[in-house]
Amino acid sequence: MKEIGGYFQFEELIKNEYYKDLIALNSARNALLYILKARNIKTLYLPFYLCDSIKDMLTRYNYTFEFYNIDIDFLPIFEKELLTDEYIYIVNYFGFHEQEKITFLKEKYQNIILDNTQAFFQTPLPDVDTIYCLRKFFGVPDGSYLSTNSLLTENLEIDSSKDRMRHLLGRYEGKASDYYKDFIENEDNFKKVPLRKMSKLTHNILGAIDYKNICKIRNNNYNYLKEKLDKFNKIETKDINGPFAYPFYIENGLEIKKELSKMKIYVPTLWPNVIEDMPANSVEYNYSANILPLPCDQRYDLEDMELIFNRIKTYL
């Protein structure tokens, strides 16, 4: 029976999600699993420059996969003609692959899956399977959007997010360092979470986000860093709408990240497994070790960007 009366639950917020018409799932890796099942894909070609969560998921579900290299422009070095059940997984690193480039890649390879984990505000193209990860852009416990015209027939359960909120609420009212362990535990738990629909709680939070303002703030912060750092940057950056981060390539990036962390400026490594697996003279190793994805998101303003620049200026 329906419960009536008693204490209140979390309030229903406005329902204004950014991608209302896409398939809403519980994680990006499960969005990939959805496509693999729906399209009956047997083999997936992955870039070496990628976190190992995708590889681990494919291994768990007994999919065949192989790796390919990327060039200095983050594009695939890959000339194989794909069979019907073979697809290439293309990552839109930092949102640098504009729509024209994606159209070119689609025409070249046909069977592509686009990872827009770092390009939330870049809308999907027709007939291009596209994955979005929400935790990379917003303070939500989980969630992914998927754009595809191939639908699964199996009935998916709705996920539950109530036990994934501790690190989010903790950082909201406290310090990130006090809840970092909870964050790591939450990330690790995604390895075991089955394919499900997005939770009611995540839907609720996403419906109340001010996307227009967030995009504006990200643009302003990114453009400040771009203006200050582009002349020192060893990679060519692009104008991005709603950027993930400002990618600053500098030698000795790993050491600089350690020094920045002592000043409470936390810059992630994308991705540590690449440094372990790839030769030191490879593009992938150098990008993983030396690209600093400088935070420029909606939590910060231009004063914060000036602080980041002043801290990095000593290494230039």
PDB file of C-alpha atoms in Angstrom:
ATOM      1  CA  MET A   1       0.000   0.000   0.000  1.00  0.00           C
ATOM      2  CA  LYS A   2       1.058   3.591  -0.599  1.00  0.00           C
ATOM      3  CA  GLU A   3       2.407   5.319   2.510  1.00  0.00           C
ATOM      4  CA  ILE A   4       0.412   8.399   3.482  1.00  0.00           C
ATOM      5  CA  GLY A   5       1.503  10.973   6.060  1.00  0.00           C
ATOM      6  CA  GLY A   6       4.639  11.028   8.193  1.00  0.00           C
ATOM      7  CA  TYR A   7       7.867  12.945   7.490  1.00  0.00           C
ATOM      8  CA  PHE A   8       8.679  14.551   4.166  1.00  0.00           C
ATOM      9  CA  GLN A   9      10.981  13.040   1.556  1.00  0.00           C
ATOM     10  CA  PHE A  10      13.444  14.981  -0.629  1.00  0.00           C
ATOM     11  CA  GLU A  11      11.422  17.635  -2.456  1.00  0.00           C
ATOM     12  CA  GLU A  12      10.360  17.308  -6.092  1.00  0.00           C
ATOM     13  CA  LEU A  13      12.267  19.943  -8.047  1.00  0.00           C
ATOM     14  CA  ILE A  14      11.466  21.475 -11.417  1.00  0.00           C
ATOM     15  CA  LYS A  15      11.699  19.096 -14.366  1.00  0.00           C
ATOM     16  CA  ASN A  16      13.969  20.803 -16.876  1.00  0.00           C
ATOM     17  CA  GLU A  17      16.655  18.323 -17.946  1.00  0.00           C
ATOM     18  CA  TYR A  18      19.066  19.358 -20.703  1.00  0.00           C
ATOM     19  CA  TYR A  19      18.648  16.196 -22.793  1.00  0.00           C
ATOM     20  CA  LYS A  20      15.034  15.280 -22.156  1.00  0.00           C
ATOM     21  CA  ASP A  21      14.677  13.016 -25.187  1.00  0.00           C
ATOM     22  CA  LEU A  22      17.794  10.862 -24.772  1.00  0.00           C
ATOM     23  CA  ILE A  23      17.940   7.476 -23.061  1.00  0.00           C
ATOM     24  CA  ALA A  24      18.686   8.068 -19.366  1.00  0.00           C
ATOM     25  CA  LEU A  25      20.870   5.381 -17.776  1.00  0.00           C
ATOM     26  CA  ASN A  26      22.865   4.993 -14.577  1.00  0.00           C
ATOM     27  CA  SER A  27      26.467   5.266 -15.841  1.00  0.00           C
ATOM     28  CA  ALA A  28      28.495   5.947 -18.963  1.00  0.00           C
ATOM     29  CA  ARG A  29      30.080   2.504 -19.041  1.00  0.00           C
ATOM     30  CA  ASN A  30      26.598   0.981 -18.862  1.00  0.00           C
ATOM     31  CA  ALA A  31      25.503   3.257 -21.689  1.00  0.00           C
ATOM     32  CA  LEU A  32      28.261   1.607 -23.713  1.00  0.00           C
ATOM     33  CA  LEU A  33      27.030  -1.814 -22.602  1.00  0.00           C
ATOM     34  CA  TYR A  34      23.551  -0.821 -23.798  1.00  0.00           C
ATOM     35  CA  ILE A  35      24.897  -0.076 -27.291  1.00  0.00           C
ATOM     36  CA  LEU A  36      26.960  -3.265 -27.389  1.00  0.00           C
ATOM     37  CA  LYS A  37      23.846  -5.297 -26.639  1.00  0.00           C
ATOM     38  CA  ALA A  38      21.462  -3.344 -28.835  1.00  0.00           C
ATOM     39  CA  ARG A  39      23.709  -3.470 -31.904  1.00  0.00           C
ATOM     40  CA  ASN A  40      25.028  -6.977 -31.216  1.00  0.00           C
ATOM     41  CA  ILE A  41      28.627  -5.747 -31.361  1.00  0.00           C
ATOM     42  CA  LYS A  42      31.300  -8.427 -31.033  1.00  0.00           C
ATOM     43  CA  THR A  43      34.560  -6.434 -31.188  1.00  0.00           C
ATOM     44  CA  LEU A  44      35.322  -2.899 -30.029  1.00  0.00           C
ATOM     45  CA  TYR A  45      38.444  -0.899 -30.874  1.00  0.00           C
ATOM     46  CA  LEU A  46      39.537   1.381 -28.036  1.00  0.00           C
ATOM     47  CA  PRO A  47      42.128   4.172 -27.837  1.00  0.00           C
ATOM     48  CA  PHE A  48      45.106   3.512 -25.577  1.00  0.00           C
ATOM     49  CA  TYR A  49      44.477   6.991 -24.161  1.00  0.00           C
ATOM     50  CA  LEU A  50      41.479   6.011 -22.032  1.00  0.00           C
ATOM     51  CA  CYS A  51      40.662   5.009 -18.472  1.00  0.00           C
ATOM     52  CA  ASP A  52      40.703   1.287 -17.772  1.00  0.00           C
ATOM     53  CA  SER A  53      37.050   1.203 -16.623  1.00  0.00           C
ATOM     54  CA  ILE A  54      35.912   0.560 -20.199  1.00  0.00           C
ATOM     55  CA  LYS A  55      38.405  -2.263 -20.662  1.00  0.00           C
ATOM     56  CA  ASP A  56      37.348  -3.776 -17.330  1.00  0.00           C
ATOM     57  CA  MET A  57      33.673  -3.644 -18.288  1.00  0.00           C
ATOM     58  CA  LEU A  58      34.333  -5.323 -21.641  1.00  0.00           C
ATOM     59  CA  THR A  59      36.346  -8.046 -19.915  1.00  0.00           C
ATOM     60  CA  ARG A  60      33.614  -8.587 -17.352  1.00  0.00           C
ATOM     61  CA  TYR A  61      31.012  -9.191 -20.064  1.00  0.00           C
ATOM     62  CA  ASN A  62      33.334 -11.200 -22.356  1.00  0.00           C
ATOM     63  CA  TYR A  63      33.553  -8.743 -25.245  1.00  0.00           C
ATOM     64  CA  THR A  64      36.529  -8.778 -27.599  1.00  0.00           C
ATOM     65  CA  PHE A  65      38.519  -5.555 -27.800  1.00  0.00           C
ATOM     66  CA  GLU A  66      41.721  -4.211 -29.310  1.00  0.00           C
ATOM     67  CA  PHE A  67      43.569  -0.907 -28.961  1.00  0.00           C
ATOM     68  CA  TYR A  68      44.665   1.824 -31.337  1.00  0.00           C
ATOM     69  CA  ASN A  69      46.907   4.887 -31.021  1.00  0.00           C
ATOM     70  CA  ILE A  70      45.951   8.530 -31.414  1.00  0.00           C
ATOM     71  CA  ASP A  71      47.906  11.325 -33.082  1.00  0.00           C
ATOM     72  CA  ILE A  72      48.851  14.709 -31.610  1.00  0.00           C
ATOM     73  CA  ASP A  73      45.427  16.074 -32.638  1.00  0.00           C
ATOM     74  CA  PHE A  74      43.673  13.377 -30.540  1.00  0.00           C
ATOM     75  CA  LEU A  75      42.453  11.611 -33.695  1.00  0.00           C
ATOM     76  CA  PRO A  76      42.546   7.831 -34.315  1.00  0.00           C
ATOM     77  CA  ILE A  77      45.490   6.263 -36.105  1.00  0.00           C
ATOM     78  CA  PHE A  78      43.297   3.504 -37.467  1.00  0.00           C
ATOM     79  CA  GLU A  79      42.805   2.325 -41.037  1.00  0.00           C
ATOM     80  CA  LYS A  80      41.066  -1.043 -40.586  1.00  0.00           C
ATOM     81  CA  GLU A  81      37.862  -1.601 -42.537  1.00  0.00           C
ATOM     82  CA  LEU A  82      35.302  -2.584 -39.930  1.00  0.00           C
ATOM     83  CA  LEU A  83      33.014  -5.574 -40.197  1.00  0.00           C
ATOM     84  CA  THR A  84      29.319  -5.271 -39.384  1.00  0.00           C
ATOM     85  CA  ASP A  85      29.805  -6.379 -35.779  1.00  0.00           C
ATOM     86  CA  GLU A  86      32.964  -4.308 -35.214  1.00  0.00           C
ATOM     87  CA  TYR A  87      32.918  -0.715 -33.914  1.00  0.00           C
ATOM     88  CA  ILE A  88      35.500   1.919 -33.086  1.00  0.00           C
ATOM     89  CA  TYR A  89      35.182   3.844 -29.812  1.00  0.00           C
ATOM     90  CA  ILE A  90      36.124   7.491 -30.334  1.00  0.00           C
ATOM     91  CA  VAL A  91      36.671   9.830 -27.391  1.00  0.00           C
ATOM     92  CA  ASN A  92      35.905  13.513 -27.855  1.00  0.00           C
ATOM     93  CA  TYR A  93      38.851  14.636 -25.737  1.00  0.00           C
ATOM     94  CA  PHE A  94      38.154  18.007 -24.070  1.00  0.00           C
ATOM     95  CA  GLY A  95      35.406  18.573 -26.658  1.00  0.00           C
ATOM     96  CA  PHE A  96      38.062  19.259 -29.325  1.00  0.00           C
ATOM     97  CA  HIS A  97      36.237  17.227 -32.014  1.00  0.00           C
ATOM     98  CA  GLU A  98      33.730  19.680 -33.450  1.00  0.00           C
ATOM     99  CA  GLN A  99      30.631  18.471 -35.298  1.00  0.00           C
ATOM    100  CA  GLU A 100      32.331  18.616 -38.707  1.00  0.00           C
ATOM    101  CA  LYS A 101      35.144  16.375 -37.463  1.00  0.00           C
ATOM    102  CA  ILE A 102      32.685  13.868 -36.008  1.00  0.00           C
ATOM    103  CA  THR A 103      30.784  13.803 -39.306  1.00  0.00           C
ATOM    104  CA  PHE A 104      34.082  13.097 -41.072  1.00  0.00           C
ATOM    105  CA  LEU A 105      34.878  10.248 -38.654  1.00  0.00           C
ATOM    106  CA  LYS A 106      31.397   8.794 -39.116  1.00  0.00           C
ATOM    107  CA  GLU A 107      31.789   8.834 -42.894  1.00  0.00           C
ATOM    108  CA  LYS A 108      35.246   7.282 -42.670  1.00  0.00           C
ATOM    109  CA  TYR A 109      34.523   4.443 -40.222  1.00  0.00           C
ATOM    110  CA  GLN A 110      30.695   4.104 -40.333  1.00  0.00           C
ATOM    111  CA  ASN A 111      30.559   2.009 -37.138  1.00  0.00           C
ATOM    112  CA  ILE A 112      31.500   4.519 -34.442  1.00  0.00           C
ATOM    113  CA  ILE A 113      30.557   5.091 -30.822  1.00  0.00           C
ATOM    114  CA  LEU A 114      31.272   8.629 -29.639  1.00  0.00           C
ATOM    115  CA  ASP A 115      32.307   9.249 -26.037  1.00  0.00           C
ATOM    116  CA  ASN A 116      31.175  12.777 -25.139  1.00  0.00           C
ATOM    117  CA  THR A 117      32.119  12.362 -21.481  1.00  0.00           C
ATOM    118  CA  GLN A 118      34.177  15.566 -21.793  1.00  0.00           C
ATOM    119  CA  ALA A 119      31.714  17.367 -24.089  1.00  0.00           C
ATOM    120  CA  PHE A 120      28.328  17.528 -22.366  1.00  0.00           C
ATOM    121  CA  PHE A 121      27.103  20.637 -24.178  1.00  0.00           C
ATOM    122  CA  GLN A 122      27.921  19.295 -27.649  1.00  0.00           C
ATOM    123  CA  THR A 123      24.625  17.976 -28.969  1.00  0.00           C
ATOM    124  CA  PRO A 124      24.534  14.511 -30.565  1.00  0.00           C
ATOM    125  CA  LEU A 125      24.487  14.037 -34.302  1.00  0.00           C
ATOM    126  CA  PRO A 126      21.838  11.866 -36.004  1.00  0.00           C
ATOM    127  CA  ASP A 127      22.921   8.246 -36.477  1.00  0.00           C
ATOM    128  CA  VAL A 128      25.977   8.649 -34.207  1.00  0.00           C
ATOM    129  CA  ASP A 129      25.720   6.641 -30.984  1.00  0.00           C
ATOM    130  CA  THR A 130      26.795   9.181 -28.359  1.00  0.00           C
ATOM    131  CA  ILE A 131      27.467   8.752 -24.634  1.00  0.00           C
ATOM    132  CA  TYR A 132      27.390  11.468 -21.955  1.00  0.00           C
ATOM    133  CA  CYS A 133      28.637  11.113 -18.360  1.00  0.00           C
ATOM    134  CA  LEU A 134      26.928  13.500 -15.947  1.00  0.00           C
ATOM    135  CA  ARG A 135      29.307  13.212 -12.982  1.00  0.00           C
ATOM    136  CA  LYS A 136      32.039  14.925 -15.009  1.00  0.00           C
ATOM    137  CA  PHE A 137      29.991  18.132 -15.253  1.00  0.00           C
ATOM    138  CA  PHE A 138      27.532  18.271 -12.354  1.00  0.00           C
ATOM    139  CA  GLY A 139      27.200  17.386  -8.690  1.00  0.00           C
ATOM    140  CA  VAL A 140      25.120  14.255  -9.195  1.00  0.00           C
ATOM    141  CA  PRO A 141      25.782  10.778  -7.763  1.00  0.00           C
ATOM    142  CA  ASP A 142      25.549   8.913 -11.094  1.00  0.00           C
ATOM    143  CA  GLY A 143      23.843   9.058 -14.451  1.00  0.00           C
ATOM    144  CA  SER A 144      24.395   9.003 -18.182  1.00  0.00           C
ATOM    145  CA  TYR A 145      22.572  10.011 -21.331  1.00  0.00           C
ATOM    146  CA  LEU A 146      22.693   7.946 -24.492  1.00  0.00           C
ATOM    147  CA  SER A 147      21.764   9.019 -28.000  1.00  0.00           C
ATOM    148  CA  THR A 148      21.072   6.044 -30.262  1.00  0.00           C
ATOM    149  CA  ASN A 149      18.438   4.798 -32.684  1.00  0.00           C
ATOM    150  CA  SER A 150      19.030   1.179 -31.654  1.00  0.00           C
ATOM    151  CA  LEU A 151      16.841   0.243 -28.697  1.00  0.00           C
ATOM    152  CA  LEU A 152      17.157  -2.650 -26.279  1.00  0.00           C
ATOM    153  CA  THR A 153      14.057  -4.763 -25.825  1.00  0.00           C
ATOM    154  CA  GLU A 154      14.897  -5.961 -22.313  1.00  0.00           C
ATOM    155  CA  ASN A 155      13.093  -4.326 -19.384  1.00  0.00           C
ATOM    156  CA  LEU A 156      15.587  -2.348 -17.281  1.00  0.00           C
ATOM    157  CA  GLU A 157      15.196  -1.674 -13.567  1.00  0.00           C
ATOM    158  CA  ILE A 158      15.406   1.867 -12.182  1.00  0.00           C
ATOM    159  CA  ASP A 159      18.603   2.457 -10.239  1.00  0.00           C
ATOM    160  CA  SER A 160      18.767   3.875  -6.686  1.00  0.00           C
ATOM    161  CA  SER A 161      21.148   6.711  -5.742  1.00  0.00           C
ATOM    162  CA  LYS A 162      20.382   7.364  -2.086  1.00  0.00           C
ATOM    163  CA  ASP A 163      23.559   5.602  -0.907  1.00  0.00           C
ATOM    164  CA  ARG A 164      25.828   7.533  -3.309  1.00  0.00           C
ATOM    165  CA  MET A 165      25.285  11.010  -1.895  1.00  0.00           C
ATOM    166  CA  ARG A 166      27.674  11.170   1.074  1.00  0.00           C
ATOM    167  CA  HIS A 167      30.660  12.677  -0.774  1.00  0.00           C
ATOM    168  CA  LEU A 168      28.441  15.199  -2.584  1.00  0.00           C
ATOM    169  CA  LEU A 169      26.636  16.414   0.525  1.00  0.00           C
ATOM    170  CA  GLY A 170      29.869  16.273   2.533  1.00  0.00           C
ATOM    171  CA  ARG A 171      31.738  18.522   0.135  1.00  0.00           C
ATOM    172  CA  TYR A 172      28.741  20.861  -0.133  1.00  0.00           C
ATOM    173  CA  GLU A 173      28.842  21.566   3.591  1.00  0.00           C
ATOM    174  CA  GLY A 174      32.471  20.701   4.321  1.00  0.00           C
ATOM    175  CA  LYS A 175      35.870  20.169   2.689  1.00  0.00           C
ATOM    176  CA  ALA A 176      36.601  17.973  -0.308  1.00  0.00           C
ATOM    177  CA  SER A 177      39.597  16.374   1.419  1.00  0.00           C
ATOM    178  CA  ASP A 178      37.394  15.115   4.270  1.00  0.00           C
ATOM    179  CA  TYR A 179      35.199  13.161   1.855  1.00  0.00           C
ATOM    180  CA  TYR A 180      37.718  12.081  -0.777  1.00  0.00           C
ATOM    181  CA  LYS A 181      37.688   8.507   0.544  1.00  0.00           C
ATOM    182  CA  ASP A 182      33.902   8.383   0.100  1.00  0.00           C
ATOM    183  CA  PHE A 183      34.306   9.721  -3.434  1.00  0.00           C
ATOM    184  CA  ILE A 184      36.819   6.995  -4.310  1.00  0.00           C
ATOM    185  CA  GLU A 185      34.600   4.291  -2.824  1.00  0.00           C
ATOM    186  CA  ASN A 186      31.665   5.584  -4.851  1.00  0.00           C
ATOM    187  CA  GLU A 187      33.753   5.511  -8.038  1.00  0.00           C
ATOM    188  CA  ASP A 188      34.920   1.952  -7.340  1.00  0.00           C
ATOM    189  CA  ASN A 189      31.352   0.765  -6.754  1.00  0.00           C
ATOM    190  CA  PHE A 190      30.416   1.623 -10.335  1.00  0.00           C
ATOM    191  CA  LYS A 191      32.446  -1.379 -11.472  1.00  0.00           C
ATOM    192  CA  LYS A 192      29.761  -3.636  -9.983  1.00  0.00           C
ATOM    193  CA  VAL A 193      26.603  -1.692 -10.836  1.00  0.00           C
ATOM    194  CA  PRO A 194      24.506  -3.430 -13.532  1.00  0.00           C
ATOM    195  CA  LEU A 195      22.858  -1.705 -16.469  1.00  0.00           C
ATOM    196  CA  ARG A 196      19.840   0.189 -15.183  1.00  0.00           C
ATOM    197  CA  LYS A 197      17.734   3.242 -15.910  1.00  0.00           C
ATOM    198  CA  MET A 198      18.678   6.529 -14.286  1.00  0.00           C
ATOM    199  CA  SER A 199      17.472   6.903 -10.702  1.00  0.00           C
ATOM    200  CA  LYS A 200      14.584   9.159  -9.685  1.00  0.00           C
ATOM    201  CA  LEU A 201      16.941  11.149  -7.462  1.00  0.00           C
ATOM    202  CA  THR A 202      19.401  11.890 -10.265  1.00  0.00           C
ATOM    203  CA  HIS A 203      16.547  12.830 -12.627  1.00  0.00           C
ATOM    204  CA  ASN A 204      15.244  15.170  -9.930  1.00  0.00           C
ATOM    205  CA  ILE A 205      18.561  16.967  -9.449  1.00  0.00           C
ATOM    206  CA  LEU A 206      19.210  17.245 -13.190  1.00  0.00           C
ATOM    207  CA  GLY A 207      15.833  18.865 -13.709  1.00  0.00           C
ATOM    208  CA  ALA A 208      16.729  21.804 -11.465  1.00  0.00           C
ATOM    209  CA  ILE A 209      20.179  22.680 -12.852  1.00  0.00           C
ATOM    210  CA  ASP A 210      20.688  26.111 -14.436  1.00  0.00           C
ATOM    211  CA  TYR A 211      22.413  24.852 -17.584  1.00  0.00           C
ATOM    212  CA  LYS A 212      22.554  28.205 -19.351  1.00  0.00           C
ATOM    213  CA  ASN A 213      24.342  29.871 -16.464  1.00  0.00           C
ATOM    214  CA  ILE A 214      26.693  26.921 -15.961  1.00  0.00           C
ATOM    215  CA  CYS A 215      27.677  27.008 -19.610  1.00  0.00           C
ATOM    216  CA  LYS A 216      28.321  30.761 -19.399  1.00  0.00           C
ATOM    217  CA  ILE A 217      30.520  30.412 -16.309  1.00  0.00           C
ATOM    218  CA  ARG A 218      32.536  27.580 -17.840  1.00  0.00           C
ATOM    219  CA  ASN A 219      33.053  29.601 -21.020  1.00  0.00           C
ATOM    220  CA  ASN A 220      34.234  32.689 -19.121  1.00  0.00           C
ATOM    221  CA  ASN A 221      36.658  30.719 -16.961  1.00  0.00           C
ATOM    222  CA  TYR A 222      38.019  28.702 -19.879  1.00  0.00           C
ATOM    223  CA  ASN A 223      38.514  31.797 -22.011  1.00  0.00           C
ATOM    224  CA  TYR A 224      40.461  33.498 -19.209  1.00  0.00           C
ATOM    225  CA  LEU A 225      42.856  30.566 -18.920  1.00  0.00           C
ATOM    226  CA  LYS A 226      43.043  30.281 -22.692  1.00  0.00           C
ATOM    227  CA  GLU A 227      44.040  33.934 -23.008  1.00  0.00           C
ATOM    228  CA  LYS A 228      46.706  33.633 -20.297  1.00  0.00           C
ATOM    229  CA  LEU A 229      48.147  30.208 -21.091  1.00  0.00           C
ATOM    230  CA  ASP A 230      47.712  29.456 -24.793  1.00  0.00           C
ATOM    231  CA  LYS A 231      51.088  31.002 -25.654  1.00  0.00           C
ATOM    232  CA  PHE A 232      52.778  28.570 -23.247  1.00  0.00           C
ATOM    233  CA  ASN A 233      50.648  25.547 -24.124  1.00  0.00           C
ATOM    234  CA  LYS A 234      52.316  22.719 -26.060  1.00  0.00           C
ATOM    235  CA  ILE A 235      48.977  21.647 -27.546  1.00  0.00           C
ATOM    236  CA  GLU A 236      46.650  23.771 -29.638  1.00  0.00           C
ATOM    237  CA  THR A 237      43.407  24.459 -27.793  1.00  0.00           C
ATOM    238  CA  LYS A 238      40.063  25.299 -29.384  1.00  0.00           C
ATOM    239  CA  ASP A 239      37.062  27.469 -28.638  1.00  0.00           C
ATOM    240  CA  ILE A 240      34.678  25.251 -26.682  1.00  0.00           C
ATOM    241  CA  ASN A 241      31.094  25.835 -25.560  1.00  0.00           C
ATOM    242  CA  GLY A 242      30.660  24.644 -21.973  1.00  0.00           C
ATOM    243  CA  PRO A 243      34.173  23.145 -21.659  1.00  0.00           C
ATOM    244  CA  PHE A 244      35.105  20.237 -19.417  1.00  0.00           C
ATOM    245  CA  ALA A 245      38.460  21.763 -18.400  1.00  0.00           C
ATOM    246  CA  TYR A 246      41.292  23.815 -19.850  1.00  0.00           C
ATOM    247  CA  PRO A 247      43.931  21.274 -20.995  1.00  0.00           C
ATOM    248  CA  PHE A 248      47.375  22.769 -20.370  1.00  0.00           C
ATOM    249  CA  TYR A 249      50.329  20.733 -21.624  1.00  0.00           C
ATOM    250  CA  ILE A 250      53.521  21.480 -19.709  1.00  0.00           C
ATOM    251  CA  GLU A 251      56.655  19.388 -19.186  1.00  0.00           C
ATOM    252  CA  ASN A 252      56.953  17.725 -15.768  1.00  0.00           C
ATOM    253  CA  GLY A 253      53.179  17.777 -15.473  1.00  0.00           C
ATOM    254  CA  LEU A 254      53.055  15.055 -12.834  1.00  0.00           C
ATOM    255  CA  GLU A 255      55.385  16.959 -10.506  1.00  0.00           C
ATOM    256  CA  ILE A 256      53.510  20.210 -11.034  1.00  0.00           C
ATOM    257  CA  LYS A 257      50.206  18.490 -10.152  1.00  0.00           C
ATOM    258  CA  LYS A 258      51.743  17.363  -6.850  1.00  0.00           C
ATOM    259  CA  GLU A 259      52.866  20.900  -6.071  1.00  0.00           C
ATOM    260  CA  LEU A 260      49.474  22.333  -6.975  1.00  0.00           C
ATOM    261  CA  SER A 261      47.736  19.825  -4.705  1.00  0.00           C
ATOM    262  CA  LYS A 262      49.768  21.180  -1.769  1.00  0.00           C
ATOM    263  CA  MET A 263      48.111  24.533  -2.516  1.00  0.00           C
ATOM    264  CA  LYS A 264      44.691  22.812  -2.577  1.00  0.00           C
ATOM    265  CA  ILE A 265      44.393  23.026  -6.358  1.00  0.00           C
ATOM    266  CA  TYR A 266      43.440  19.501  -7.383  1.00  0.00           C
ATOM    267  CA  VAL A 267      44.211  18.581 -10.984  1.00  0.00           C
ATOM    268  CA  PRO A 268      43.443  14.989 -12.070  1.00  0.00           C
ATOM    269  CA  THR A 269      45.622  12.728 -14.203  1.00  0.00           C
ATOM    270  CA  LEU A 270      43.839  11.443 -17.306  1.00  0.00           C
ATOM    271  CA  TRP A 271      44.601   8.588 -16.899  1.00  0.00           C
ATOM    272  CA  PRO A 272      47.118   6.895 -14.497  1.00  0.00           C
ATOM    273  CA  ASN A 273      46.734   3.487 -16.188  1.00  0.00           C
ATOM    274  CA  VAL A 274      47.979   5.014 -19.458  1.00  0.00           C
ATOM    275  CA  ILE A 275      51.236   6.050 -17.780  1.00  0.00           C
ATOM    276  CA  GLU A 276      51.692   2.520 -16.479  1.00  0.00           C
ATOM    277  CA  ASP A 277      50.875   0.787 -19.764  1.00  0.00           C
ATOM    278  CA  MET A 278      52.359   2.972 -22.506  1.00  0.00           C
ATOM    279  CA  PRO A 279      55.993   3.644 -23.514  1.00  0.00           C
ATOM    280  CA  ALA A 280      57.431   6.953 -22.314  1.00  0.00           C
ATOM    281  CA  ASN A 281      57.925   8.258 -25.856  1.00  0.00           C
ATOM    282  CA  SER A 282      54.285   7.722 -26.917  1.00  0.00           C
ATOM    283  CA  VAL A 283      51.726  10.456 -27.468  1.00  0.00           C
ATOM    284  CA  GLU A 284      49.419   8.755 -24.989  1.00  0.00           C
ATOM    285  CA  TYR A 285      52.026   8.645 -22.198  1.00  0.00           C
ATOM    286  CA  ASN A 286      53.010  12.278 -22.669  1.00  0.00           C
ATOM    287  CA  TYR A 287      49.434  13.497 -22.805  1.00  0.00           C
ATOM    288  CA  SER A 288      48.474  11.558 -19.692  1.00  0.00           C
ATOM    289  CA  ALA A 289      51.552  12.670 -17.749  1.00  0.00           C
ATOM    290  CA  ASN A 290      51.793  16.283 -18.874  1.00  0.00           C
ATOM    291  CA  ILE A 291      48.320  17.594 -19.710  1.00  0.00           C
ATOM    292  CA  LEU A 292      46.892  19.458 -16.741  1.00  0.00           C
ATOM    293  CA  PRO A 293      43.070  19.531 -17.035  1.00  0.00           C
ATOM    294  CA  LEU A 294      42.718  22.809 -15.139  1.00  0.00           C
ATOM    295  CA  PRO A 295      39.308  23.189 -13.468  1.00  0.00           C
ATOM    296  CA  CYS A 296      37.175  25.946 -14.990  1.00  0.00           C
ATOM    297  CA  ASP A 297      33.695  24.761 -14.030  1.00  0.00           C
ATOM    298  CA  GLN A 298      30.707  26.468 -12.438  1.00  0.00           C
ATOM    299  CA  ARG A 299      32.080  26.295  -8.890  1.00  0.00           C
ATOM    300  CA  TYR A 300      34.634  28.971  -9.686  1.00  0.00           C
ATOM    301  CA  ASP A 301      34.919  32.539 -10.962  1.00  0.00           C
ATOM    302  CA  LEU A 302      37.575  34.679 -12.636  1.00  0.00           C
ATOM    303  CA  GLU A 303      39.321  35.351  -9.329  1.00  0.00           C
ATOM    304  CA  ASP A 304      39.822  31.615  -8.950  1.00  0.00           C
ATOM    305  CA  MET A 305      41.165  31.418 -12.507  1.00  0.00           C
ATOM    306  CA  GLU A 306      43.607  34.231 -11.699  1.00  0.00           C
ATOM    307  CA  LEU A 307      44.745  32.273  -8.654  1.00  0.00           C
ATOM    308  CA  ILE A 308      45.340  29.156 -10.767  1.00  0.00           C
ATOM    309  CA  PHE A 309      47.280  31.178 -13.331  1.00  0.00           C
ATOM    310  CA  ASN A 310      49.443  32.834 -10.690  1.00  0.00           C
ATOM    311  CA  ARG A 311      50.288  29.445  -9.173  1.00  0.00           C
ATOM    312  CA  ILE A 312      51.201  27.960 -12.575  1.00  0.00           C
ATOM    313  CA  LYS A 313      53.086  31.073 -13.672  1.00  0.00           C
ATOM    314  CA  THR A 314      56.027  30.117 -11.466  1.00  0.00           C
ATOM    315  CA  TYR A 315      56.614  26.989 -13.605  1.00  0.00           C
ATOM    316  CA  LEU A 316      56.553  28.723 -16.990  1.00  0.00           C
TER     317      LEU A 316
END
